[in-house]
Short mmCIF file of C-alpha atoms and ligand atoms in Angstrom, two decimals:
data_model
loop_
_atom_site.label_atom_id
_atom_site.label_comp_id
_atom_site.label_asym_id
_atom_site.label_seq_id
_atom_site.Cartn_x
_atom_site.Cartn_y
_atom_site.Cartn_z
CA UNK A 14 -169.80 68.18 13.97
CA UNK A 15 -166.63 67.03 12.35
CA UNK A 16 -164.77 67.38 15.65
CA UNK A 17 -167.30 65.21 17.42
CA UNK A 18 -167.08 62.54 14.77
CA UNK A 19 -163.32 62.59 14.76
CA UNK A 20 -163.07 62.41 18.49
CA UNK A 21 -165.43 59.40 18.57
CA UNK A 22 -163.34 57.58 16.01
CA UNK A 23 -160.27 58.52 17.91
CA UNK A 24 -161.66 57.13 21.13
CA UNK A 25 -162.58 53.87 19.38
CA UNK A 26 -158.99 53.52 18.25
CA UNK A 27 -157.73 54.29 21.74
CA UNK A 28 -160.13 51.74 23.25
CA UNK A 29 -158.92 49.21 20.74
CA UNK A 30 -155.38 49.85 21.89
CA UNK A 31 -156.28 49.73 25.56
CA UNK A 32 -158.17 46.48 25.19
CA UNK A 33 -155.27 44.82 23.47
CA UNK A 34 -152.86 46.08 26.12
CA UNK A 35 -155.13 44.89 28.93
CA UNK A 36 -155.69 41.49 27.31
CA UNK A 37 -152.00 40.93 26.66
CA UNK A 38 -151.05 41.81 30.23
CA UNK A 39 -154.00 40.02 31.81
CA UNK A 40 -152.62 39.00 35.21
CA UNK A 41 -154.93 36.82 37.15
CA UNK A 42 -155.56 38.27 40.58
CA UNK A 43 -157.25 35.50 42.53
CA UNK A 44 -159.36 36.24 45.58
CA UNK A 45 -157.94 35.19 48.94
CA UNK A 46 -159.08 31.88 50.33
CA UNK A 47 -158.49 29.21 52.93
CA UNK A 48 -158.87 25.42 52.99
CA UNK A 49 -157.99 25.24 49.30
CA UNK A 50 -155.72 22.64 47.68
CA UNK A 51 -152.26 23.42 46.28
CA UNK A 52 -150.63 20.76 44.13
CA UNK A 53 -147.27 21.14 42.39
CA UNK A 54 -147.05 19.50 38.97
CA UNK A 55 -143.68 20.14 37.40
CA UNK A 56 -143.39 23.94 37.20
CA UNK A 57 -147.01 24.76 37.95
CA UNK A 58 -148.42 25.16 41.43
CA UNK A 59 -152.12 24.49 40.90
CA UNK A 60 -154.61 26.02 43.31
CA UNK A 61 -158.11 24.61 43.60
CA UNK A 62 -161.14 25.75 45.58
CA UNK A 63 -161.21 27.14 49.09
CA UNK A 64 -163.48 29.87 50.38
CA UNK A 65 -163.29 33.28 51.97
CA UNK A 66 -166.66 34.17 53.40
CA UNK A 67 -167.59 33.84 57.07
CA UNK A 68 -170.86 32.13 56.20
CA UNK A 69 -170.35 29.27 53.89
CA UNK A 70 -173.65 28.93 52.08
CA UNK A 71 -174.68 27.22 48.86
CA UNK A 72 -175.36 30.72 47.50
CA UNK A 73 -171.72 31.68 48.02
CA UNK A 74 -170.75 28.56 46.23
CA UNK A 75 -172.91 29.47 43.26
CA UNK A 76 -171.14 32.82 43.15
CA UNK A 77 -167.70 31.25 43.36
CA UNK A 78 -168.57 28.91 40.54
CA UNK A 79 -169.47 31.79 38.27
CA UNK A 80 -165.77 32.42 38.02
CA UNK A 81 -163.99 29.15 37.15
CA UNK A 82 -160.66 30.96 36.67
CA UNK A 83 -160.80 31.85 40.36
CA UNK A 84 -161.54 28.22 41.31
CA UNK A 85 -158.69 26.53 39.44
CA UNK A 86 -155.52 28.30 38.31
CA UNK A 87 -151.79 28.08 38.82
CA UNK A 88 -148.66 29.91 39.86
CA UNK A 89 -145.95 29.75 37.22
CA UNK A 90 -142.87 28.64 39.16
CA UNK A 91 -140.70 28.25 36.05
CA UNK A 92 -139.74 31.93 36.22
CA UNK A 93 -138.33 34.40 38.73
CA UNK A 94 -140.85 36.60 40.48
CA UNK A 95 -141.37 38.86 43.42
CA UNK A 96 -144.25 38.10 45.76
CA UNK A 97 -145.60 41.62 45.18
CA UNK A 98 -146.30 40.64 41.56
CA UNK A 99 -147.23 36.97 41.40
CA UNK A 100 -147.29 35.09 38.07
CA UNK A 101 -150.77 33.61 38.51
CA UNK A 102 -151.98 32.04 35.28
CA UNK A 103 -155.32 30.78 34.13
CA UNK A 104 -155.59 27.24 32.80
CA UNK A 105 -156.37 27.26 29.09
CA UNK A 106 -159.99 26.47 28.20
CA UNK A 107 -160.68 26.27 31.93
CA UNK A 108 -164.11 27.86 31.71
CA UNK A 109 -165.22 25.09 29.34
CA UNK A 110 -163.33 22.19 30.91
CA UNK A 111 -163.44 22.56 34.70
CA UNK A 112 -166.15 20.14 35.90
CA UNK A 113 -167.30 22.30 38.82
CA UNK A 114 -170.66 20.55 39.06
CA UNK A 115 -168.93 17.19 39.54
CA UNK A 116 -166.57 18.31 42.29
CA UNK A 117 -167.98 18.49 45.82
CA UNK A 118 -168.90 21.97 46.95
CA UNK A 119 -166.98 23.64 49.77
CA UNK A 120 -170.30 24.06 51.56
CA UNK A 121 -170.44 20.28 52.07
CA UNK A 122 -166.73 19.89 52.97
CA UNK A 123 -164.99 20.26 49.63
CA UNK A 124 -162.50 17.85 48.14
CA UNK A 125 -158.99 16.60 48.88
CA UNK A 126 -156.52 16.84 45.99
CA UNK A 127 -153.09 15.37 45.41
CA UNK A 128 -150.65 14.43 42.69
CA UNK A 129 -150.45 10.93 41.18
CA UNK A 130 -150.68 8.86 38.00
CA UNK A 131 -148.17 6.84 36.00
CA UNK A 132 -146.03 9.87 35.18
CA UNK A 133 -146.76 11.73 38.41
CA UNK A 134 -148.30 14.57 36.44
CA UNK A 135 -151.97 14.21 37.28
CA UNK A 136 -154.02 15.75 40.06
CA UNK A 137 -156.61 13.51 41.73
CA UNK A 138 -159.66 15.17 43.30
CA UNK A 139 -161.49 13.11 45.93
CA UNK A 140 -165.08 14.14 46.50
CA UNK A 141 -166.80 14.07 49.86
CA UNK A 142 -169.76 11.77 50.44
CA UNK A 143 -172.18 14.40 51.76
CA UNK A 144 -172.66 16.44 48.63
CA UNK A 145 -175.92 15.25 47.11
CA UNK A 146 -175.08 16.94 43.83
CA UNK A 147 -171.93 14.88 43.32
CA UNK A 148 -173.11 11.61 44.89
CA UNK A 149 -174.07 10.10 41.57
CA UNK A 150 -170.73 11.10 40.01
CA UNK A 151 -167.63 8.94 40.35
CA UNK A 152 -165.98 9.95 43.63
CA UNK A 153 -162.65 10.71 41.96
CA UNK A 154 -161.87 13.11 39.14
CA UNK A 155 -158.47 13.70 37.65
CA UNK A 156 -156.74 16.50 35.83
CA UNK A 157 -153.91 15.62 33.47
CA UNK A 158 -151.65 18.65 33.51
CA UNK A 159 -149.52 18.14 30.35
CA UNK A 160 -152.60 17.39 28.22
CA UNK A 161 -154.96 19.78 30.03
CA UNK A 162 -157.61 17.05 30.23
CA UNK A 163 -160.16 16.25 32.94
CA UNK A 164 -161.40 12.69 33.46
CA UNK A 165 -163.47 10.66 35.84
CA UNK A 166 -161.62 7.86 37.63
CA UNK A 167 -163.10 4.55 38.60
CA UNK A 168 -161.33 2.98 41.57
CA UNK A 169 -162.05 -0.61 42.55
CA UNK A 170 -162.46 -1.47 46.22
CA UNK A 171 -163.74 1.08 48.73
CA UNK A 172 -165.10 4.42 47.57
CA UNK A 173 -162.70 7.00 48.99
CA UNK A 174 -163.83 10.17 50.76
CA UNK A 175 -162.04 13.52 50.54
CA UNK A 176 -162.56 16.73 52.49
CA UNK A 177 -160.69 20.00 52.52
CA UNK A 178 -159.73 19.48 56.19
CA UNK A 179 -157.76 16.34 55.34
CA UNK A 180 -154.04 16.58 54.57
CA UNK A 181 -153.46 14.24 51.67
CA UNK A 182 -150.10 12.62 50.94
CA UNK A 183 -148.88 10.85 47.78
CA UNK A 184 -146.01 8.42 48.32
CA UNK A 185 -143.16 7.49 45.96
CA UNK A 186 -145.28 4.72 44.36
CA UNK A 187 -148.28 6.85 43.38
CA UNK A 188 -150.30 5.80 46.42
CA UNK A 189 -152.44 8.44 48.06
CA UNK A 190 -153.21 8.49 51.80
CA UNK A 191 -156.41 10.11 53.03
CA UNK A 192 -156.81 10.13 56.80
CA UNK A 193 -160.32 10.86 58.02
CA UNK A 194 -161.40 12.37 61.30
CA UNK A 195 -165.17 12.34 61.03
CA UNK A 196 -168.04 9.90 60.97
CA UNK A 197 -168.96 8.50 57.61
CA UNK A 198 -170.77 5.60 56.05
CA UNK A 199 -169.25 3.62 53.24
CA UNK A 200 -170.89 0.67 51.63
CA UNK A 201 -173.44 0.50 54.44
CA UNK A 202 -170.94 0.55 57.31
CA UNK A 203 -170.68 3.62 59.54
CA UNK A 204 -167.20 4.38 60.82
CA UNK A 205 -165.65 7.14 62.89
CA UNK A 206 -162.10 6.88 61.56
CA UNK A 207 -160.09 5.35 58.78
CA UNK A 208 -157.23 5.80 56.38
CA UNK A 209 -158.01 5.44 52.69
CA UNK A 210 -155.05 4.20 50.70
CA UNK A 211 -155.64 4.67 46.97
CA UNK A 212 -153.35 3.53 44.20
CA UNK A 213 -153.48 6.14 41.42
CA UNK A 214 -151.53 3.94 38.99
CA UNK A 215 -153.68 0.79 39.20
CA UNK A 216 -156.83 2.52 40.45
CA UNK A 217 -157.88 0.80 43.64
CA UNK A 218 -158.75 1.96 47.15
CA UNK A 219 -158.75 0.21 50.50
CA UNK A 220 -159.69 1.56 53.89
CA UNK A 221 -157.33 0.82 56.77
CA UNK A 222 -157.86 1.14 60.46
CA UNK A 223 -156.64 4.48 61.79
CA UNK A 224 -157.89 4.20 65.34
CA UNK A 225 -154.92 5.73 67.16
CA UNK A 226 -154.96 8.79 64.98
CA UNK A 227 -158.31 10.12 63.85
CA UNK A 228 -158.07 13.87 63.18
CA UNK A 229 -158.78 16.85 60.97
CA UNK A 230 -156.50 19.80 60.16
CA UNK A 231 -153.46 17.71 61.11
CA UNK A 232 -149.91 17.61 59.76
CA UNK A 233 -148.94 14.75 57.42
CA UNK A 234 -145.40 14.42 56.11
CA UNK A 235 -143.94 11.73 53.89
CA UNK A 236 -140.45 10.67 54.99
CA UNK A 237 -137.68 9.45 52.68
CA UNK A 238 -138.18 5.90 54.01
CA UNK A 239 -141.81 5.87 52.86
CA UNK A 240 -143.33 6.28 56.33
CA UNK A 241 -145.73 9.14 57.06
CA UNK A 242 -145.60 11.24 60.21
CA UNK A 243 -148.96 12.48 61.48
CA UNK A 244 -149.20 15.12 64.19
CA UNK A 245 -151.40 17.74 65.82
CA UNK A 246 -154.79 18.67 64.43
CA UNK A 247 -158.27 18.66 65.87
CA UNK A 248 -161.20 16.42 66.61
CA UNK A 249 -164.33 16.23 64.46
CA UNK A 250 -165.34 19.68 65.79
CA UNK A 251 -161.93 21.07 64.90
CA UNK A 252 -160.98 21.49 68.57
CA UNK A 253 -157.20 20.98 68.86
CA UNK A 254 -156.18 17.62 70.29
CA UNK A 255 -154.34 17.96 73.57
CA UNK A 256 -150.61 17.32 73.29
CA UNK A 257 -150.99 16.61 69.60
CA UNK A 258 -147.35 17.57 68.99
CA UNK A 259 -146.05 15.75 72.03
CA UNK A 260 -147.43 12.35 71.06
CA UNK A 261 -147.14 11.91 67.30
CA UNK A 262 -147.61 8.87 65.06
CA UNK A 263 -145.64 7.29 62.28
CA UNK A 264 -147.64 5.28 59.79
CA UNK A 265 -145.71 2.46 58.20
CA UNK A 266 -147.51 1.46 54.97
CA UNK A 267 -145.30 -1.60 54.41
CA UNK A 268 -146.34 -3.18 57.71
CA UNK A 269 -149.70 -1.40 58.06
CA UNK A 270 -148.62 -0.21 61.47
CA UNK A 271 -149.07 2.93 63.58
CA UNK A 272 -145.99 3.69 65.65
CA UNK A 273 -146.37 6.24 68.48
CA UNK A 274 -143.47 8.59 69.21
CA UNK A 275 -143.11 10.87 72.19
CA UNK A 276 -141.30 14.06 71.24
CA UNK A 277 -139.06 16.18 73.46
CA UNK A 278 -137.74 19.74 73.39
CA UNK A 279 -139.75 22.88 72.80
CA UNK A 280 -143.42 22.53 73.74
CA UNK A 281 -145.76 23.61 70.95
CA UNK A 282 -149.24 24.93 71.67
CA UNK A 283 -151.99 22.57 70.50
CA UNK A 284 -153.15 23.62 67.04
CA UNK A 285 -155.04 22.84 63.85
CA UNK A 286 -154.71 24.23 60.32
CA UNK A 287 -150.88 24.47 60.30
CA UNK A 288 -148.69 22.88 57.62
CA UNK A 289 -145.67 20.62 57.74
CA UNK A 290 -143.02 19.92 55.10
CA UNK A 291 -139.94 17.73 55.02
CA UNK A 292 -136.65 19.67 55.18
CA UNK A 293 -134.46 19.46 52.08
CA UNK A 294 -132.05 17.03 53.72
CA UNK A 295 -134.86 14.72 54.77
CA UNK A 296 -133.85 14.83 58.42
CA UNK A 297 -136.39 17.26 59.86
CA UNK A 298 -139.96 18.49 59.61
CA UNK A 299 -140.63 22.22 59.30
CA UNK A 300 -143.96 23.39 60.72
CA UNK A 301 -145.50 26.73 59.82
CA UNK A 302 -148.54 28.63 61.13
CA UNK A 303 -151.84 27.39 62.46
CA UNK A 304 -155.11 28.70 63.81
CA UNK A 305 -153.91 29.26 67.37
CA UNK A 306 -153.22 32.97 67.56
CA UNK A 307 -152.08 32.90 71.19
CA UNK A 308 -148.66 31.90 69.96
CA UNK A 309 -146.36 34.50 68.42
CA UNK A 310 -144.05 31.94 66.96
CA UNK A 311 -144.72 30.85 63.40
CA UNK A 312 -142.07 28.23 62.78
CA UNK A 313 -140.94 25.08 64.53
CA UNK A 314 -138.66 22.25 63.51
CA UNK A 315 -138.82 18.60 64.54
CA UNK A 316 -135.56 16.69 64.34
CA UNK A 317 -136.70 13.28 63.12
CA UNK A 318 -133.50 11.58 64.24
CA UNK A 319 -134.14 12.21 67.93
CA UNK A 320 -137.73 13.59 67.80
CA UNK A 321 -136.79 16.87 69.45
CA UNK A 322 -138.69 20.08 68.70
CA UNK A 323 -136.85 23.39 68.44
CA UNK A 324 -137.37 26.92 67.14
CA UNK A 325 -135.19 27.43 64.06
CA UNK A 326 -132.99 30.45 63.46
CA UNK A 327 -134.72 32.68 60.92
CA UNK A 328 -133.98 36.04 59.34
CA UNK A 329 -135.75 38.28 56.84
CA UNK A 330 -139.08 40.02 57.14
CA UNK A 331 -141.57 37.29 57.94
CA UNK A 332 -145.34 37.50 57.70
CA UNK A 333 -146.89 39.98 60.10
CA UNK A 334 -149.81 37.74 60.97
CA UNK A 335 -149.82 34.06 61.64
CA UNK A 336 -151.70 32.14 58.95
CA UNK A 337 -153.77 29.00 59.21
CA UNK A 338 -155.76 26.91 56.72
CA UNK A 339 -153.11 27.76 54.11
CA UNK A 340 -151.15 25.29 52.00
CA UNK A 341 -147.40 24.68 51.94
CA UNK A 342 -145.36 23.09 49.16
CA UNK A 343 -141.62 22.66 48.80
CA UNK A 344 -140.58 24.17 45.48
CA UNK A 345 -136.84 24.25 44.77
CA UNK A 346 -135.24 25.70 47.87
CA UNK A 347 -138.40 27.29 49.23
CA UNK A 348 -141.26 26.38 51.48
CA UNK A 349 -144.02 28.10 49.52
CA UNK A 350 -147.05 29.11 51.58
CA UNK A 351 -150.23 30.03 49.74
CA UNK A 352 -153.21 32.03 51.02
CA UNK A 353 -154.76 31.09 54.39
CA UNK A 354 -156.50 33.14 57.06
CA UNK A 355 -155.43 34.97 60.21
CA UNK A 356 -157.62 33.59 62.91
CA UNK A 357 -160.60 31.57 61.88
CA UNK A 358 -162.26 34.06 59.54
CA UNK A 359 -159.97 37.05 59.12
CA UNK A 360 -157.60 37.86 56.34
CA UNK A 361 -155.75 40.70 58.05
CA UNK A 362 -152.72 40.00 55.92
CA UNK A 363 -154.69 40.93 52.85
CA UNK A 364 -155.98 44.17 54.33
CA UNK A 365 -152.40 44.95 55.25
CA UNK A 366 -151.18 44.46 51.71
CA UNK A 367 -149.16 41.33 52.45
CA UNK A 368 -148.77 38.89 49.59
CA UNK A 369 -150.92 35.77 49.15
CA UNK A 370 -147.67 33.84 48.79
CA UNK A 371 -144.94 33.61 51.42
CA UNK A 372 -141.49 32.24 50.64
CA UNK A 373 -139.21 30.70 53.22
CA UNK A 374 -135.79 29.82 51.86
CA UNK A 375 -134.97 26.53 53.61
CA UNK A 376 -131.75 25.74 51.72
CA UNK A 377 -129.55 26.48 54.73
CA UNK A 378 -130.64 24.47 57.76
CA UNK A 379 -128.59 26.67 60.10
CA UNK A 380 -130.72 29.69 59.20
CA UNK A 381 -133.94 29.98 57.21
CA UNK A 382 -134.72 33.19 55.36
CA UNK A 383 -138.08 34.84 54.69
CA UNK A 384 -137.79 36.35 51.26
CA UNK A 385 -140.00 37.97 48.63
CA UNK A 386 -138.08 36.91 45.55
CA UNK A 387 -138.41 33.50 43.96
CA UNK A 388 -135.48 32.06 42.03
CA UNK A 389 -136.46 29.05 39.85
CA UNK A 390 -132.88 27.75 39.55
CA UNK A 391 -133.05 24.04 40.44
CA UNK A 392 -131.19 22.93 43.52
CA UNK A 393 -127.82 21.37 42.95
CA UNK A 394 -127.82 17.71 43.75
CA UNK A 395 -124.77 17.46 45.99
CA UNK A 396 -124.55 19.39 49.24
CA UNK A 397 -123.73 23.08 48.61
CA UNK A 398 -127.08 24.83 48.47
CA UNK A 399 -127.42 26.66 45.18
CA UNK A 400 -126.42 30.27 45.46
CA UNK A 401 -129.03 32.54 44.02
CA UNK A 402 -126.27 34.76 42.60
CA UNK A 403 -124.67 31.97 40.56
CA UNK A 404 -127.21 31.11 37.91
CA UNK A 405 -129.69 33.90 37.36
CA UNK A 406 -131.80 32.79 34.41
CA UNK A 407 -131.22 35.00 31.41
CA UNK A 408 -134.14 37.01 30.12
CA UNK A 409 -136.52 34.36 29.15
CA UNK A 410 -137.34 33.72 25.53
CA UNK A 411 -141.06 33.62 26.12
CA UNK A 412 -141.12 37.18 27.39
CA UNK A 413 -139.26 38.32 24.28
CA UNK A 414 -141.76 36.54 22.04
CA UNK A 415 -144.70 37.92 24.01
CA UNK A 416 -143.19 41.40 23.86
CA UNK A 417 -142.65 41.24 20.11
CA UNK A 418 -146.17 39.92 19.56
CA UNK A 419 -147.71 42.69 21.62
CA UNK A 420 -145.59 45.24 19.78
CA UNK A 421 -146.71 43.92 16.41
CA UNK A 422 -150.40 43.88 17.40
CA UNK A 423 -150.11 47.42 18.74
CA UNK A 424 -148.44 48.56 15.54
CA UNK A 425 -151.21 47.01 13.40
CA UNK A 426 -153.82 48.50 15.68
CA UNK A 427 -152.35 52.00 15.51
CA UNK A 428 -151.89 51.74 11.76
CA UNK A 429 -155.47 50.60 11.16
CA UNK A 430 -156.67 53.30 13.54
CA UNK A 431 -154.90 55.92 11.49
CA UNK A 432 -156.19 54.51 8.19
CA UNK A 433 -159.78 54.34 9.46
CA UNK A 434 -159.44 57.78 10.91
CA UNK A 435 -158.16 59.10 7.59
CA UNK A 436 -160.95 57.42 5.56
CA UNK A 437 -163.61 58.69 7.91
CA UNK A 438 -162.10 62.13 7.79
CA UNK A 439 -162.18 62.07 3.98
CA UNK A 440 -165.77 60.77 3.88
CA UNK A 441 -166.98 62.94 6.69
CA UNK A 442 -168.31 65.68 4.45
CA UNK A 443 -170.67 63.26 2.67
CA UNK A 444 -172.04 61.34 5.64
CA UNK A 445 -175.46 62.42 6.88
CA UNK A 446 -175.85 61.57 10.55
CA UNK A 447 -179.05 59.80 11.57
CA UNK A 448 -180.17 59.51 15.20
CA UNK A 449 -180.32 55.68 15.14
CA UNK A 450 -176.66 55.37 14.37
CA UNK A 451 -175.30 57.33 17.27
CA UNK A 452 -172.76 55.40 19.31
CA UNK A 453 -174.02 54.76 22.79
CA UNK A 454 -171.55 54.66 25.66
CA UNK A 455 -172.24 51.01 26.37
CA UNK A 456 -171.45 50.03 22.79
CA UNK A 457 -167.79 50.89 23.04
CA UNK A 458 -166.93 47.99 25.31
CA UNK A 459 -166.01 45.54 22.58
CA UNK A 460 -163.40 45.98 19.92
CA UNK A 461 -165.33 46.84 16.76
CA UNK A 462 -164.54 44.68 13.77
CA UNK A 463 -163.63 46.23 10.48
CA UNK A 464 -167.03 45.11 9.21
CA UNK A 465 -168.81 46.89 12.01
CA UNK A 466 -166.72 49.96 11.48
CA UNK A 467 -167.56 50.10 7.82
CA UNK A 468 -171.21 48.88 7.98
CA UNK A 469 -172.93 51.21 10.27
CA UNK A 470 -172.81 49.92 13.83
CA UNK A 471 -170.27 52.53 14.68
CA UNK A 472 -171.16 54.89 11.90
CA UNK A 473 -171.61 58.35 13.21
C1 NAG B 18 -178.90 15.26 50.93
O1 NAG B 18 -179.53 13.98 51.02
C2 NAG B 18 -179.81 13.59 52.37
C3 NAG B 18 -180.33 12.17 52.34
O2 NAG B 18 -181.11 11.92 51.22
C4 NAG B 18 -180.77 14.58 53.00
O3 NAG B 18 -181.04 14.22 54.33
C5 NAG B 18 -180.14 15.98 52.97
O4 NAG B 18 -181.06 16.92 53.45
C6 NAG B 18 -179.75 16.35 51.55
N1 NAG B 18 -179.01 17.59 51.60
C7 NAG B 18 -179.26 18.60 50.77
C8 NAG B 18 -178.42 19.82 50.95
O5 NAG B 18 -180.10 18.54 49.90
C1 NAG B 19 -130.81 15.79 65.37
O1 NAG B 19 -130.56 14.72 66.21
C2 NAG B 19 -129.35 14.02 65.96
C3 NAG B 19 -129.26 12.82 66.91
O2 NAG B 19 -129.35 13.22 68.24
C4 NAG B 19 -128.17 14.97 66.14
O3 NAG B 19 -126.98 14.31 65.80
C5 NAG B 19 -128.38 16.18 65.23
O4 NAG B 19 -127.35 17.13 65.44
C6 NAG B 19 -129.72 16.83 65.50
N1 NAG B 19 -129.91 17.91 64.55
C7 NAG B 19 -130.18 19.14 64.94
C8 NAG B 19 -130.35 20.16 63.88
O5 NAG B 19 -130.33 19.45 66.12
C1 NAG B 20 -127.75 12.94 42.83
O1 NAG B 20 -127.13 12.34 43.94
C2 NAG B 20 -127.39 10.96 44.08
C3 NAG B 20 -126.76 10.47 45.36
O2 NAG B 20 -125.80 11.34 45.85
C4 NAG B 20 -126.88 10.21 42.86
O3 NAG B 20 -127.16 8.83 42.96
C5 NAG B 20 -127.54 10.79 41.62
O4 NAG B 20 -127.00 10.17 40.47
C6 NAG B 20 -127.34 12.30 41.54
N1 NAG B 20 -128.09 12.82 40.43
C7 NAG B 20 -127.61 13.75 39.59
C8 NAG B 20 -128.54 14.22 38.52
O5 NAG B 20 -126.50 14.20 39.69
#
């Protein structure tokens, strides 16, 4: 009898310890996804939405929304990490704050999200117009990263439309560009193309003609001179546009002008769902991935001085499978690729144990490097690409504080375990067990409070 009692108390103490250890080390492990949004705000790469099931139904959506921390979270890019152990973090109070019901569901086309605001530290979420549930909401919602606050945003002018198949660009003046490639009706007028230009600082939207370039799943890259290069992509049925990389378009916001450019060099297969980023010197566009799996090559570069395509020199162990419907952000010296699928529905990379995040070191234009380790050291301003050996960040203070805190909690936990154990042991001869007070297996899930321990719930 005494042994049973003691062992139960012992297991409660052990569970207490385990729970604290698990809680302290809680690493988010998000499910894989495609057609999500990835927005870098300072040292946080926020991920929103996306989906991973072959059949996108409202029921799936309901299931996704049961887990807000898997809908909106971030990668901590302030620290070093290896892609085998990613520092995913949940947003504090996310379960209470994330307005999932006011953001268009992926089943209706999702949202488009990009950075903006006076301090360039807010994320703007543009709803689609088809989601009946969000139609009565303002079409734009914002998340203020430093203050962890969600807000609705009223824009004057045209109501913008976002979808997850649009590549959204924010320029150097806080203006957001949303290029459509589908039919839609705004303010009573049905259109089959258009470019929404929305000012996130003085909230206002206008729709511009985009007739030469109406697409989905295209590449959109902001150039240092403020122009945007659009290329590739598919029609409204997501069928790749023929020669979409041969004939590309520059959009000049200052003159509201579309400028066609015929490229030369390497011929790229037509594709949708790839990503493009500006090289660190601002003189080239780096293209990764896509949905077209008939092409073994993953990376192409467009020289934007002479508009010539070429295959860059690359070393390191690259991804085994080509990814599409992923996101790409430039963070420090890396092109950071998040999630995506292999082929339209598959996630072979995941089954193969490949990371959700791919890192391409693009600091040396003569040779890019696939790597698994992320170094947060900021790039040096002038020329010489920062050498990862030079400034390894010292063990970070936060981890020391976290470590000490965990240690202290563990110590208190062990100590109270021993004390409780000792008291129980001393009292054990007097206690008369009653059937109603037996601990059931299911009861041991939560950490018992001292009150519960001493007032019967766990009394044996
Ligand atoms: C949304 O509203 C439109 C027009 O009122 C209707 O045709 C459509 O069936 C609705 N969709 C859903 C999913 O309820
Ligand atoms: C890009 O084109 C310019 C102009 O022709 C040329 O000077 C430069 O070397 C090219 N860059 C690369 C990487 O090919
Ligand atoms: C970075 O370089 C630019 C131009 O070379 C210069 O104007 C700027 O002051 C530099 N910034 C820093 C922080 O050194």
